Short mmCIF file of C-alpha atoms and ligand atoms in Angstrom, two decimals:
data_model
loop_
_atom_site.label_atom_id
_atom_site.label_comp_id
_atom_site.label_asym_id
_atom_site.label_seq_id
_atom_site.Cartn_x
_atom_site.Cartn_y
_atom_site.Cartn_z
CA MET A 229 1.53 147.23 -0.71
CA LYS A 230 4.56 149.32 -2.95
CA LYS A 231 5.62 151.69 -0.94
CA ILE A 232 6.29 151.93 3.01
CA LEU A 233 6.61 154.64 5.46
CA VAL A 234 8.41 153.96 8.59
CA ALA A 235 7.45 156.62 11.58
CA ASN A 236 9.64 155.62 14.08
CA ARG A 237 13.37 155.73 14.53
CA ALA A 238 16.57 154.37 15.31
CA GLU A 239 16.80 149.84 15.24
CA ILE A 240 13.44 149.21 15.00
CA ALA A 241 13.08 151.47 11.68
CA GLN A 242 16.12 149.64 10.59
CA ARG A 243 14.16 146.66 10.41
CA VAL A 244 10.67 147.41 9.06
CA ILE A 245 12.92 149.15 6.01
CA ARG A 246 15.01 144.99 6.39
CA SER A 247 11.66 143.32 6.64
CA ALA A 248 10.41 145.97 3.51
CA LYS A 249 13.59 145.45 1.64
CA LYS A 250 13.27 141.54 1.86
CA MET A 251 9.35 141.76 -0.01
CA GLY A 252 10.59 144.57 -2.59
CA ILE A 253 8.48 146.67 -1.52
CA LYS A 254 9.44 150.38 -1.35
CA THR A 255 10.72 152.95 1.99
CA VAL A 256 10.50 155.99 3.08
CA ALA A 257 12.09 157.23 6.13
CA VAL A 258 11.46 159.79 8.57
CA TYR A 259 14.01 161.88 10.23
CA SER A 260 14.94 164.69 13.18
CA ASP A 261 17.44 167.38 12.65
CA ALA A 262 19.55 165.31 15.72
CA ASP A 263 19.26 161.72 12.86
CA ARG A 264 19.57 163.59 10.24
CA ASN A 265 22.97 161.07 9.47
CA ALA A 266 21.46 158.33 11.73
CA PRO A 267 21.22 154.38 9.03
CA HIS A 268 17.92 154.40 9.18
CA VAL A 269 17.97 157.52 7.63
CA LYS A 270 20.25 155.81 4.52
CA LEU A 271 18.84 152.52 4.41
CA ALA A 272 16.18 153.97 2.81
CA ASP A 273 15.02 154.28 -0.45
CA GLU A 274 13.84 157.85 0.49
CA ALA A 275 14.06 159.96 3.37
CA ILE A 276 12.24 162.96 5.15
CA CYS A 277 13.16 165.49 7.60
CA LEU A 278 10.19 166.00 10.10
CA GLY A 279 11.73 168.51 12.90
CA PRO A 280 13.46 169.52 15.58
CA ALA A 281 15.17 166.65 17.51
CA PRO A 282 12.06 166.81 20.22
CA SER A 283 10.21 163.84 19.99
CA ASN A 284 7.08 166.53 19.77
CA GLN A 285 8.05 168.25 16.77
CA SER A 286 9.08 165.08 14.60
CA TYR A 287 8.31 161.83 15.70
CA LEU A 288 5.04 163.17 17.06
CA LEU A 289 3.75 164.75 14.61
CA GLY A 290 0.79 162.03 13.05
CA GLU A 291 0.15 164.18 11.44
CA LYS A 292 2.61 165.89 8.94
CA ILE A 293 3.74 162.39 8.40
CA ILE A 294 -0.05 161.58 6.36
CA GLU A 295 1.17 164.58 4.86
CA GLU A 296 4.59 163.68 3.94
CA ALA A 297 4.03 160.53 2.89
CA LEU A 298 0.30 161.06 0.71
CA LYS A 299 2.47 163.66 -1.13
CA LEU A 300 5.09 160.17 -1.72
CA GLY A 301 2.75 158.24 -3.20
CA VAL A 302 2.85 156.30 0.39
CA ASP A 303 0.70 152.66 1.41
CA GLY A 304 1.90 151.90 4.13
CA ILE A 305 2.55 153.73 6.63
CA HIS A 306 4.54 151.41 9.97
CA PRO A 307 4.52 152.85 13.16
CA GLY A 308 7.33 150.61 14.92
CA TYR A 309 7.53 151.02 18.58
CA GLY A 310 6.36 153.49 20.94
CA PHE A 311 5.69 157.00 19.17
CA LEU A 312 2.37 156.99 17.38
CA SER A 313 2.13 153.11 17.27
CA GLU A 314 -1.32 153.24 20.17
CA ASN A 315 -2.58 156.15 19.77
CA ALA A 316 -5.56 155.33 17.00
CA GLY A 317 -6.80 158.68 16.36
CA PHE A 318 -3.12 158.26 14.79
CA ALA A 319 -4.61 154.82 13.44
CA LYS A 320 -7.60 156.36 12.06
CA GLN A 321 -6.50 160.04 11.31
CA VAL A 322 -3.80 157.53 8.82
CA THR A 323 -6.56 155.14 7.64
CA ASP A 324 -8.82 158.44 6.26
CA ALA A 325 -6.30 159.57 3.98
CA GLY A 326 -6.28 155.76 1.53
CA ILE A 327 -2.99 154.61 3.58
CA THR A 328 -2.86 151.40 5.37
CA PHE A 329 -1.80 151.78 8.76
CA ILE A 330 0.19 148.41 9.72
CA GLY A 331 -0.99 147.46 13.11
CA PRO A 332 -5.14 147.00 14.25
CA SER A 333 -7.74 148.60 13.98
CA PRO A 334 -8.00 151.83 16.03
CA HIS A 335 -10.80 150.16 18.26
CA SER A 336 -8.31 147.18 19.23
CA ILE A 337 -6.51 150.30 20.38
CA GLU A 338 -8.98 152.23 22.33
CA ILE A 339 -10.26 148.63 23.51
CA MET A 340 -7.10 148.38 24.73
CA GLY A 341 -4.98 150.55 26.65
CA SER A 342 -7.37 151.21 28.44
CA LYS A 343 -7.21 148.30 31.38
CA LEU A 344 -10.96 148.64 32.84
CA ALA A 345 -12.11 148.60 29.10
CA ALA A 346 -9.96 145.64 28.53
CA LYS A 347 -11.83 143.80 31.59
CA ASP A 348 -14.71 144.39 30.08
CA ALA A 349 -13.50 143.24 26.47
CA VAL A 350 -12.62 139.65 27.57
CA LYS A 351 -15.22 139.10 30.18
CA ALA A 352 -17.08 136.72 28.50
CA TYR A 353 -13.62 135.40 27.43
CA ASP A 354 -12.75 132.79 29.91
CA ILE A 355 -9.95 135.02 30.70
CA PRO A 356 -8.38 134.59 33.72
CA MET A 357 -8.25 137.52 36.35
CA VAL A 358 -6.70 138.40 39.24
CA PRO A 359 -9.03 139.12 41.91
CA GLY A 360 -10.45 142.58 42.50
CA ILE A 361 -13.00 144.81 40.74
CA ASP A 362 -13.00 145.79 37.20
CA LYS A 363 -14.83 149.66 38.18
CA ALA A 364 -13.10 152.41 37.96
CA ILE A 365 -13.45 153.08 42.56
CA THR A 366 -14.06 156.30 43.67
CA ASP A 367 -15.41 155.31 47.49
CA VAL A 368 -12.26 154.76 49.96
CA ALA A 369 -15.15 152.75 52.46
CA LEU A 370 -16.27 150.53 49.21
CA ALA A 371 -12.18 150.50 48.77
CA LYS A 372 -11.93 149.10 52.43
CA SER A 373 -14.61 146.27 52.14
CA ILE A 374 -12.62 145.09 48.78
CA GLY A 375 -9.67 144.72 50.32
CA LYS A 376 -11.38 143.32 53.55
CA GLU A 377 -12.33 140.74 50.79
CA ILE A 378 -9.39 140.01 48.70
CA GLY A 379 -7.16 139.61 51.42
CA TYR A 380 -3.97 142.52 51.84
CA PRO A 381 -1.33 143.35 50.05
CA ILE A 382 -3.60 144.55 47.45
CA LEU A 383 -2.61 147.44 44.40
CA ILE A 384 -4.36 149.92 43.76
CA LYS A 385 -4.16 150.75 39.72
CA ALA A 386 -4.51 153.33 36.55
CA SER A 387 -7.22 152.14 33.84
CA ALA A 388 -5.06 154.52 31.51
CA GLY A 389 -1.47 153.68 33.44
CA GLY A 390 1.49 152.17 31.45
CA GLY A 391 4.95 151.14 33.25
CA GLY A 392 4.09 151.21 36.00
CA LYS A 393 3.25 154.38 36.14
CA GLY A 394 -0.79 155.45 39.03
CA MET A 395 0.58 151.59 40.68
CA ARG A 396 0.78 152.22 44.51
CA VAL A 397 1.11 148.69 46.89
CA VAL A 398 -1.42 148.99 49.73
CA GLU A 399 0.05 147.23 53.08
CA LYS A 400 -2.48 146.92 55.25
CA GLU A 401 -6.10 149.09 55.68
CA ASP A 402 -5.22 151.70 57.65
CA GLU A 403 -2.68 153.39 54.49
CA LEU A 404 -6.37 152.47 51.98
CA GLU A 405 -7.05 156.57 52.31
CA SER A 406 -3.87 157.43 51.49
CA GLN A 407 -2.96 155.32 48.54
CA MET A 408 -6.25 155.80 46.64
CA THR A 409 -5.09 159.01 47.06
CA ARG A 410 -2.19 159.34 45.89
CA ALA A 411 -3.09 157.16 43.03
CA ILE A 412 -6.00 158.62 41.76
CA SER A 413 -3.68 162.31 41.81
CA GLU A 414 -1.56 160.33 39.89
CA ALA A 415 -3.13 159.18 36.96
CA THR A 416 -4.78 162.49 36.69
CA SER A 417 -1.49 164.62 36.51
CA ALA A 418 -0.03 161.30 34.40
CA PHE A 419 -2.61 160.47 32.02
CA GLY A 420 -5.65 162.82 32.31
CA ASP A 421 -8.27 160.12 33.82
CA GLY A 422 -8.27 159.90 37.46
CA SER A 423 -10.04 156.48 37.36
CA VAL A 424 -8.30 154.04 39.66
CA PHE A 425 -9.55 150.45 39.98
CA ILE A 426 -8.08 147.26 43.18
CA GLU A 427 -6.55 144.34 42.37
CA LYS A 428 -4.83 141.25 44.69
CA TYR A 429 -1.24 142.27 44.70
CA VAL A 430 0.24 139.32 43.04
CA THR A 431 3.51 139.33 45.71
CA GLY A 432 6.68 137.69 43.38
CA PRO A 433 5.49 137.55 39.85
CA ARG A 434 7.33 136.27 36.86
CA HIS A 435 5.59 138.51 33.80
CA ILE A 436 4.73 135.89 31.01
CA GLU A 437 3.43 137.34 27.82
CA ILE A 438 2.37 136.30 24.42
CA GLN A 439 2.67 137.05 20.70
CA VAL A 440 -0.10 136.66 18.76
CA LEU A 441 -1.01 137.91 15.22
CA ALA A 442 -4.44 137.57 13.90
CA ASP A 443 -5.54 138.35 10.38
CA ASN A 444 -8.63 139.65 8.51
CA HIS A 445 -9.92 136.78 8.15
CA GLY A 446 -10.58 135.06 11.21
CA ASN A 447 -7.62 133.78 11.71
CA THR A 448 -5.88 133.98 15.24
CA VAL A 449 -2.20 131.78 16.08
CA HIS A 450 -0.17 132.58 19.04
CA LEU A 451 3.47 132.21 19.05
CA PHE A 452 4.49 131.09 22.29
CA GLU A 453 4.94 132.28 25.41
CA ARG A 454 8.53 135.62 25.95
CA GLU A 455 9.74 135.87 29.50
CA CYS A 456 10.25 139.22 30.43
CA SER A 457 10.77 139.13 34.02
CA ILE A 458 14.53 140.70 34.04
CA GLN A 459 13.65 144.60 33.85
CA ARG A 460 13.52 147.66 36.41
CA ARG A 461 11.77 149.72 37.18
CA HIS A 462 9.43 148.66 34.15
CA GLN A 463 11.94 149.08 32.13
CA LYS A 464 12.50 144.45 30.27
CA VAL A 465 16.35 144.46 30.28
CA VAL A 466 17.04 140.94 29.65
CA GLU A 467 14.28 139.07 27.49
CA GLU A 468 14.16 134.72 26.70
CA ALA A 469 11.92 132.70 24.40
CA PRO A 470 10.47 130.00 25.46
CA SER A 471 10.01 129.89 29.51
CA ALA A 472 12.33 128.00 31.47
CA VAL A 473 9.44 127.00 33.42
CA LEU A 474 6.71 126.88 30.91
CA THR A 475 4.64 123.46 30.67
CA PRO A 476 3.53 122.23 27.17
CA ALA A 477 0.29 122.21 28.88
CA LEU A 478 0.47 125.99 30.52
CA ARG A 479 1.71 126.65 27.59
CA GLU A 480 -0.81 125.76 26.14
CA GLU A 481 -3.90 127.11 28.07
CA MET A 482 -1.75 130.53 28.16
CA GLY A 483 -1.50 130.63 24.21
CA ASN A 484 -5.02 129.60 23.88
CA ALA A 485 -6.15 132.68 27.30
CA ALA A 486 -4.14 134.78 24.44
CA VAL A 487 -6.07 134.34 21.69
CA ARG A 488 -9.18 134.46 22.90
CA VAL A 489 -7.90 137.89 24.12
CA ALA A 490 -7.34 139.04 20.93
CA GLN A 491 -10.23 137.71 19.58
CA SER A 492 -12.28 139.65 22.34
CA CYS A 493 -11.48 142.89 20.31
CA ASN A 494 -11.42 141.42 17.01
CA TYR A 495 -7.49 141.90 17.18
CA GLN A 496 -5.91 142.20 13.65
CA GLY A 497 -1.77 141.86 12.94
CA ALA A 498 0.78 141.49 15.51
CA GLY A 499 -0.01 141.99 19.60
CA THR A 500 1.13 140.79 22.75
CA VAL A 501 -1.04 139.88 25.68
CA GLU A 502 1.06 140.31 29.17
CA PHE A 503 0.02 137.31 31.56
CA LEU A 504 1.22 137.31 35.48
CA LEU A 505 2.03 133.88 36.29
CA ASP A 506 2.74 133.28 40.25
CA ASP A 507 4.84 131.23 42.55
CA GLN A 508 1.98 128.36 42.39
CA HIS A 509 1.75 129.38 38.70
CA ASN A 510 -1.21 130.48 38.10
CA PHE A 511 -1.63 132.49 35.12
CA TYR A 512 -3.50 136.66 35.28
CA PHE A 513 -4.51 138.20 32.38
CA LEU A 514 -2.43 141.71 32.57
CA GLU A 515 -3.51 143.89 29.27
CA MET A 516 -2.81 143.59 25.38
CA ASN A 517 0.24 145.87 23.97
CA THR A 518 -1.04 146.32 20.78
CA ARG A 519 2.04 146.62 18.78
CA LEU A 520 5.31 144.89 18.14
CA GLN A 521 7.32 144.63 20.57
CA VAL A 522 11.25 145.28 21.74
CA GLU A 523 11.58 142.26 21.97
CA HIS A 524 9.40 140.53 18.75
CA PRO A 525 13.17 139.00 17.71
CA VAL A 526 13.23 135.96 19.96
CA SER A 527 10.05 134.85 18.51
CA GLU A 528 11.20 135.66 15.87
CA LEU A 529 13.46 132.78 16.16
CA ILE A 530 12.93 130.26 18.44
CA THR A 531 9.48 130.07 15.61
CA GLY A 532 11.71 131.29 12.59
CA ILE A 533 8.39 133.46 11.00
CA ASP A 534 9.47 136.69 10.54
CA LEU A 535 6.31 139.52 12.57
CA VAL A 536 7.12 142.20 10.24
CA GLU A 537 6.70 140.96 7.06
CA GLN A 538 3.27 138.85 8.48
CA GLN A 539 1.95 142.16 9.85
CA ILE A 540 2.67 143.15 6.30
CA LYS A 541 0.52 140.32 4.88
CA VAL A 542 -1.70 140.67 6.75
CA ALA A 543 -2.20 144.78 6.46
CA ARG A 544 -2.38 143.81 3.18
CA ASN A 545 -5.25 141.43 3.13
CA GLU A 546 -3.29 138.56 3.24
CA GLU A 547 -4.45 135.27 5.28
CA LEU A 548 -1.64 133.44 7.32
CA SER A 549 -0.27 131.03 5.81
CA PHE A 550 -0.07 128.47 8.63
CA LYS A 551 -2.21 127.14 11.34
CA GLN A 552 -1.23 126.55 15.15
CA GLU A 553 -1.02 122.93 15.03
CA ASP A 554 2.46 124.13 12.43
CA LEU A 555 3.57 126.26 14.40
CA SER A 556 6.28 124.60 17.28
CA ILE A 557 8.85 126.04 19.26
CA LYS A 558 12.60 124.51 17.86
CA GLY A 559 15.71 125.94 19.93
CA HIS A 560 16.16 128.91 22.56
CA ALA A 561 16.53 132.22 21.91
CA LEU A 562 17.80 135.50 24.92
CA GLU A 563 17.61 138.81 24.06
CA LEU A 564 20.34 141.88 25.71
CA ARG A 565 19.14 145.33 25.97
CA VAL A 566 21.55 146.85 25.58
CA TYR A 567 21.27 150.82 26.54
CA ALA A 568 23.46 154.06 26.97
CA GLU A 569 23.02 153.73 30.77
CA ASP A 570 25.56 152.39 33.59
CA PRO A 571 24.65 150.42 35.98
CA MET A 572 27.41 150.95 38.32
CA ASN A 573 25.20 154.59 38.98
CA ASN A 574 21.39 152.81 39.07
CA PHE A 575 21.60 152.72 35.28
CA LEU A 576 21.65 156.73 34.59
CA PRO A 577 21.67 157.42 31.30
CA SER A 578 25.32 157.28 30.22
CA ILE A 579 24.83 160.01 27.05
CA GLY A 580 28.05 160.18 24.40
CA ASN A 581 29.98 159.48 21.08
CA LEU A 582 30.27 155.69 20.62
CA GLU A 583 34.42 156.10 20.03
CA THR A 584 34.64 153.01 19.33
CA TYR A 585 31.66 150.65 18.32
CA LYS A 586 32.38 147.15 17.09
CA LEU A 587 29.50 144.09 16.65
CA PRO A 588 30.08 140.73 17.83
CA VAL A 589 29.79 138.11 14.48
CA GLY A 590 28.73 134.33 14.58
CA ASN A 591 26.53 131.95 14.59
CA GLY A 592 23.17 132.24 16.71
CA ILE A 593 23.99 135.98 17.40
CA ARG A 594 22.13 139.15 16.17
CA VAL A 595 21.84 142.24 17.01
CA ASP A 596 19.61 145.02 15.56
CA ASP A 597 20.75 148.41 16.44
CA GLY A 598 20.06 152.01 15.16
CA TYR A 599 24.22 153.67 15.25
CA GLU A 600 27.57 153.50 14.48
CA GLU A 601 30.81 153.77 15.29
CA GLY A 602 31.18 157.30 15.91
CA MET A 603 27.76 158.86 16.38
CA ASP A 604 26.75 160.71 19.53
CA ILE A 605 23.32 158.75 21.23
CA PRO A 606 20.95 161.67 21.22
CA ILE A 607 19.80 162.91 24.80
CA TYR A 608 15.86 163.47 23.45
CA TYR A 609 14.73 159.65 22.67
CA ASP A 610 15.15 155.96 23.76
CA PRO A 611 18.48 155.04 25.48
CA MET A 612 18.59 152.09 23.54
CA ILE A 613 21.58 151.77 21.20
CA ALA A 614 20.64 147.86 20.73
CA LYS A 615 19.14 144.28 21.35
CA LEU A 616 21.66 141.66 21.52
CA ILE A 617 20.30 138.49 20.30
CA THR A 618 21.69 135.48 20.53
CA TYR A 619 20.17 131.81 19.70
CA GLY A 620 20.99 128.37 20.93
CA ASN A 621 19.74 124.86 20.25
CA ASN A 622 19.02 124.74 24.31
CA ARG A 623 18.55 127.53 26.97
CA GLU A 624 22.94 126.66 28.75
CA GLU A 625 23.85 127.61 24.83
CA ALA A 626 21.95 130.15 24.33
CA ILE A 627 23.61 132.35 27.61
CA ASP A 628 27.43 131.27 26.31
CA LEU A 629 26.22 132.24 23.42
CA MET A 630 25.63 135.98 25.01
CA LYS A 631 28.24 135.64 26.77
CA LYS A 632 31.19 135.06 24.91
CA ALA A 633 28.71 137.57 22.30
CA ILE A 634 28.60 141.08 25.40
CA ALA A 635 32.54 139.83 26.14
CA ASP A 636 32.96 140.61 21.54
CA TYR A 637 31.13 143.65 21.61
CA LYS A 638 32.76 146.20 22.30
CA ILE A 639 30.98 149.99 22.70
CA LYS A 640 34.03 152.95 24.12
CA GLY A 641 32.64 156.66 25.11
CA LEU A 642 29.95 155.31 27.36
CA GLU A 643 28.23 153.09 29.83
CA THR A 644 26.28 150.51 28.86
CA THR A 645 24.17 147.59 30.25
CA LEU A 646 26.72 145.67 28.12
CA PRO A 647 28.13 144.18 31.97
CA PHE A 648 24.21 143.79 33.84
CA GLY A 649 23.86 141.30 31.13
CA ASP A 650 27.57 139.62 32.41
CA PHE A 651 26.22 139.55 35.64
CA VAL A 652 22.47 137.97 34.64
CA CYS A 653 24.35 135.59 32.90
CA ASN A 654 26.52 134.68 34.96
CA HIS A 655 23.88 134.27 38.17
CA ASP A 656 22.55 131.94 39.65
CA ALA A 657 18.80 132.54 39.88
CA PHE A 658 19.22 133.12 36.44
CA ILE A 659 20.51 130.57 34.85
CA SER A 660 18.37 127.94 37.31
CA GLY A 661 15.02 130.02 36.17
CA ASN A 662 14.34 130.66 39.17
CA PHE A 663 13.48 133.98 39.14
CA ASP A 664 10.27 136.33 39.10
CA THR A 665 10.02 139.99 39.11
CA HIS A 666 11.90 141.31 41.43
CA PHE A 667 15.16 139.89 40.08
CA VAL A 668 17.19 143.51 39.79
CA LYS A 669 15.83 144.51 43.46
CA ASN A 670 16.91 141.34 45.00
CA TYR A 671 19.94 140.30 43.63
CA PHE A 672 22.06 143.05 41.76
CA SER A 673 23.35 145.73 43.75
CA LYS A 674 26.30 148.39 43.03
CA GLU A 675 28.73 146.60 45.27
CA ILE A 676 27.93 143.52 44.82
CA PHE A 677 28.65 144.34 40.56
CA GLU A 678 31.66 146.30 41.61
CA GLU A 679 32.93 142.89 43.17
CA GLN A 680 31.75 140.93 40.38
CA GLN A 681 33.63 143.63 37.88
CA ASN A 682 36.60 143.36 39.98
CA GLY A 683 36.52 138.99 40.44
CA GLY A 684 36.93 139.99 44.07
CA ARG A 685 36.97 137.18 45.84
CA GLU A 686 34.71 138.34 48.82
CA LEU A 687 31.89 138.15 46.49
CA ALA A 688 30.73 135.37 46.98
CA ALA A 689 30.19 135.61 50.96
CA LYS A 690 28.62 139.50 50.23
CA ALA A 691 25.76 137.75 47.53
CA ALA A 692 24.62 134.40 49.29
CA LEU A 693 24.47 137.24 53.18
CA HIS A 694 22.77 139.98 50.29
CA PHE A 695 20.51 136.19 48.86
CA TYR A 696 19.74 134.84 52.78
CA LEU A 697 18.33 138.34 53.73
CA GLN A 698 16.71 139.13 50.43
CA LYS A 699 14.92 135.36 51.55
CA LYS A 700 13.86 136.28 54.76
CA ASP A 701 12.75 138.82 53.68
CA GLN A 702 9.98 136.66 51.38
CA LEU A 703 9.81 133.98 53.90
CA ARG A 704 7.46 137.09 55.68
CA THR A 705 5.98 138.85 53.02
CA ILE A 706 4.71 134.79 51.85
CA ASN A 707 3.44 133.74 55.26
CA ASN A 708 1.96 137.02 55.39
CA GLU A 709 0.21 135.65 52.30
CA GLN A 710 -1.03 132.87 53.39
CA SER A 711 -2.88 133.83 56.83
CA SER A 712 -4.87 137.09 54.98
CA TRP A 713 -5.61 135.06 51.51
CA SER A 714 -6.96 132.44 52.39
CA SER A 715 -9.09 132.40 49.71
CA ARG A 716 -6.07 131.60 46.47
CA LEU A 717 -4.66 129.24 47.93
CA SER A 718 -8.05 126.96 47.87
C1 MV4 B 1206 0.92 143.87 39.46
C2 MV4 B 1206 1.46 143.50 39.86
C3 MV4 B 1206 1.05 142.30 40.77
N1 MV4 B 1206 0.06 141.87 41.74
N2 MV4 B 1206 -0.50 143.56 39.22
C4 MV4 B 1206 3.85 146.41 36.15
C5 MV4 B 1206 3.21 146.98 35.43
C6 MV4 B 1206 1.70 147.58 35.50
N3 MV4 B 1206 1.47 146.43 33.49
C7 MV4 B 1206 1.68 146.00 36.03
N4 MV4 B 1206 2.73 145.35 36.50
C8 MV4 B 1206 2.15 144.67 38.11
N5 MV4 B 1206 1.51 144.65 38.11
C9 MV4 B 1206 -0.81 142.70 40.93
N6 MV4 B 1206 -2.58 142.82 40.83
C10 MV4 B 1206 2.94 143.81 39.68
C11 MV4 B 1206 2.79 143.96 38.28
C12 MV4 B 1206 4.69 144.25 38.74
C13 MV4 B 1206 5.25 143.66 37.20
C14 MV4 B 1206 4.68 143.53 36.48
C15 MV4 B 1206 5.19 142.96 34.94
C16 MV4 B 1206 6.89 143.13 35.22
C17 MV4 B 1206 7.58 144.43 35.42
C18 MV4 B 1206 6.73 144.25 36.74
C19 MV4 B 1206 7.35 145.38 38.06
C20 MV4 B 1206 6.79 145.57 39.39
C21 MV4 B 1206 5.38 144.80 38.87
#
């Protein structure tokens, strides 16, 4: 592979170009009118304008990208994340054009793009799944009998869904019919596929995902876990590796399960297997993401492996140069997604200009970003400005470094999630490691945040009250769950 086109923008485009350069591979950037002066364009050896700012007139134009790639003698296309990265049709068109798609096969993408197809594929691979059904369901009577069997609350999910779209919690039977109707119509309009299925609703889960890597010679390894529970509205904000709660035995068990999920669809390249982990430390397979993920750097830091380099090597048909037993975890890494969003204003996008933009520097601090001082953050794309990543000998060190790095990261001209990251790093639940996917909902409010920002003395009392009220609520939920779902406790 001599020349790679990166079909993406901003930080991930720069990230991919950096590894390609390191490997002596030429690079081609693509850009929209809004990104003409973006750093990823300057970093690449060549650059192609795709069209106007909106994604569907630029970064989503698969055929145009392939056409330009052919003109420039490109022999590999890296899709990054988002945009065309999980589009099986695009992967196939790239391959058909005689260019290597740096990612898994269209077949793997297609199977894992459907939750029902994924459940079907892993069936013979001994993968723990949430109690429920693995077929699309439209019959309300059947749904009610399933609800009786697994116990409420249940969750209706769209097969084609992502990011929580088309998901409905049903607390009791008399809500089932209306919620099912809504889920089906939501899924139909959002994905053009109204297939929904039912699972037991896991009330306070952690979101743990396992990084996997597979070559084209039958070798599949995992690179341990990432803890991704700190999220809001299905958008992750803080990730870390390793998780504060996995024991070595559970880590190995989940890692092996993730490898089997990858094998179930003949996976090639870098991928991520998502699991829920409940409060009893049972884990359940959710889905597989067939791309390089935003939060891949934390896995790179704790394993010392450059995941983009590995993706390229696998795409070149090379065999992995390490086995599972060669891999181990060293140290602890944290990532904060720095979004142009205002935590004081319900995380609404905060558009504007990076009037001041100064990076923190130092040992154990890594910033993967896509902008420079003076640039506008375009409104057309994901509002992530940067990923602030810290690495220490242990979790405490990584957290301390993160606080320091946040303080040293100077952004003026718009609001960002940097202060929210500081809130998380100073929160007892986060520090103790005892938190789940409801962290933001349970502990974060504008008022508490405001007090903290102002250094107010009422903070402790207010936080304690908020905490107590939330806990009271959770206790009630747990009690309900125990009475209605005895099978899980046995
Ligand atoms: C669940 C769940 C609880 N029980 N499934 C959300 C997105 C989709 N990928 C799966 N999701 C969930 N599935 C069962 N049976 C809770 C979630 C969920 C969640 C999962 C991971 C990270 C954040 C989340 C936030 C809310 C709900």
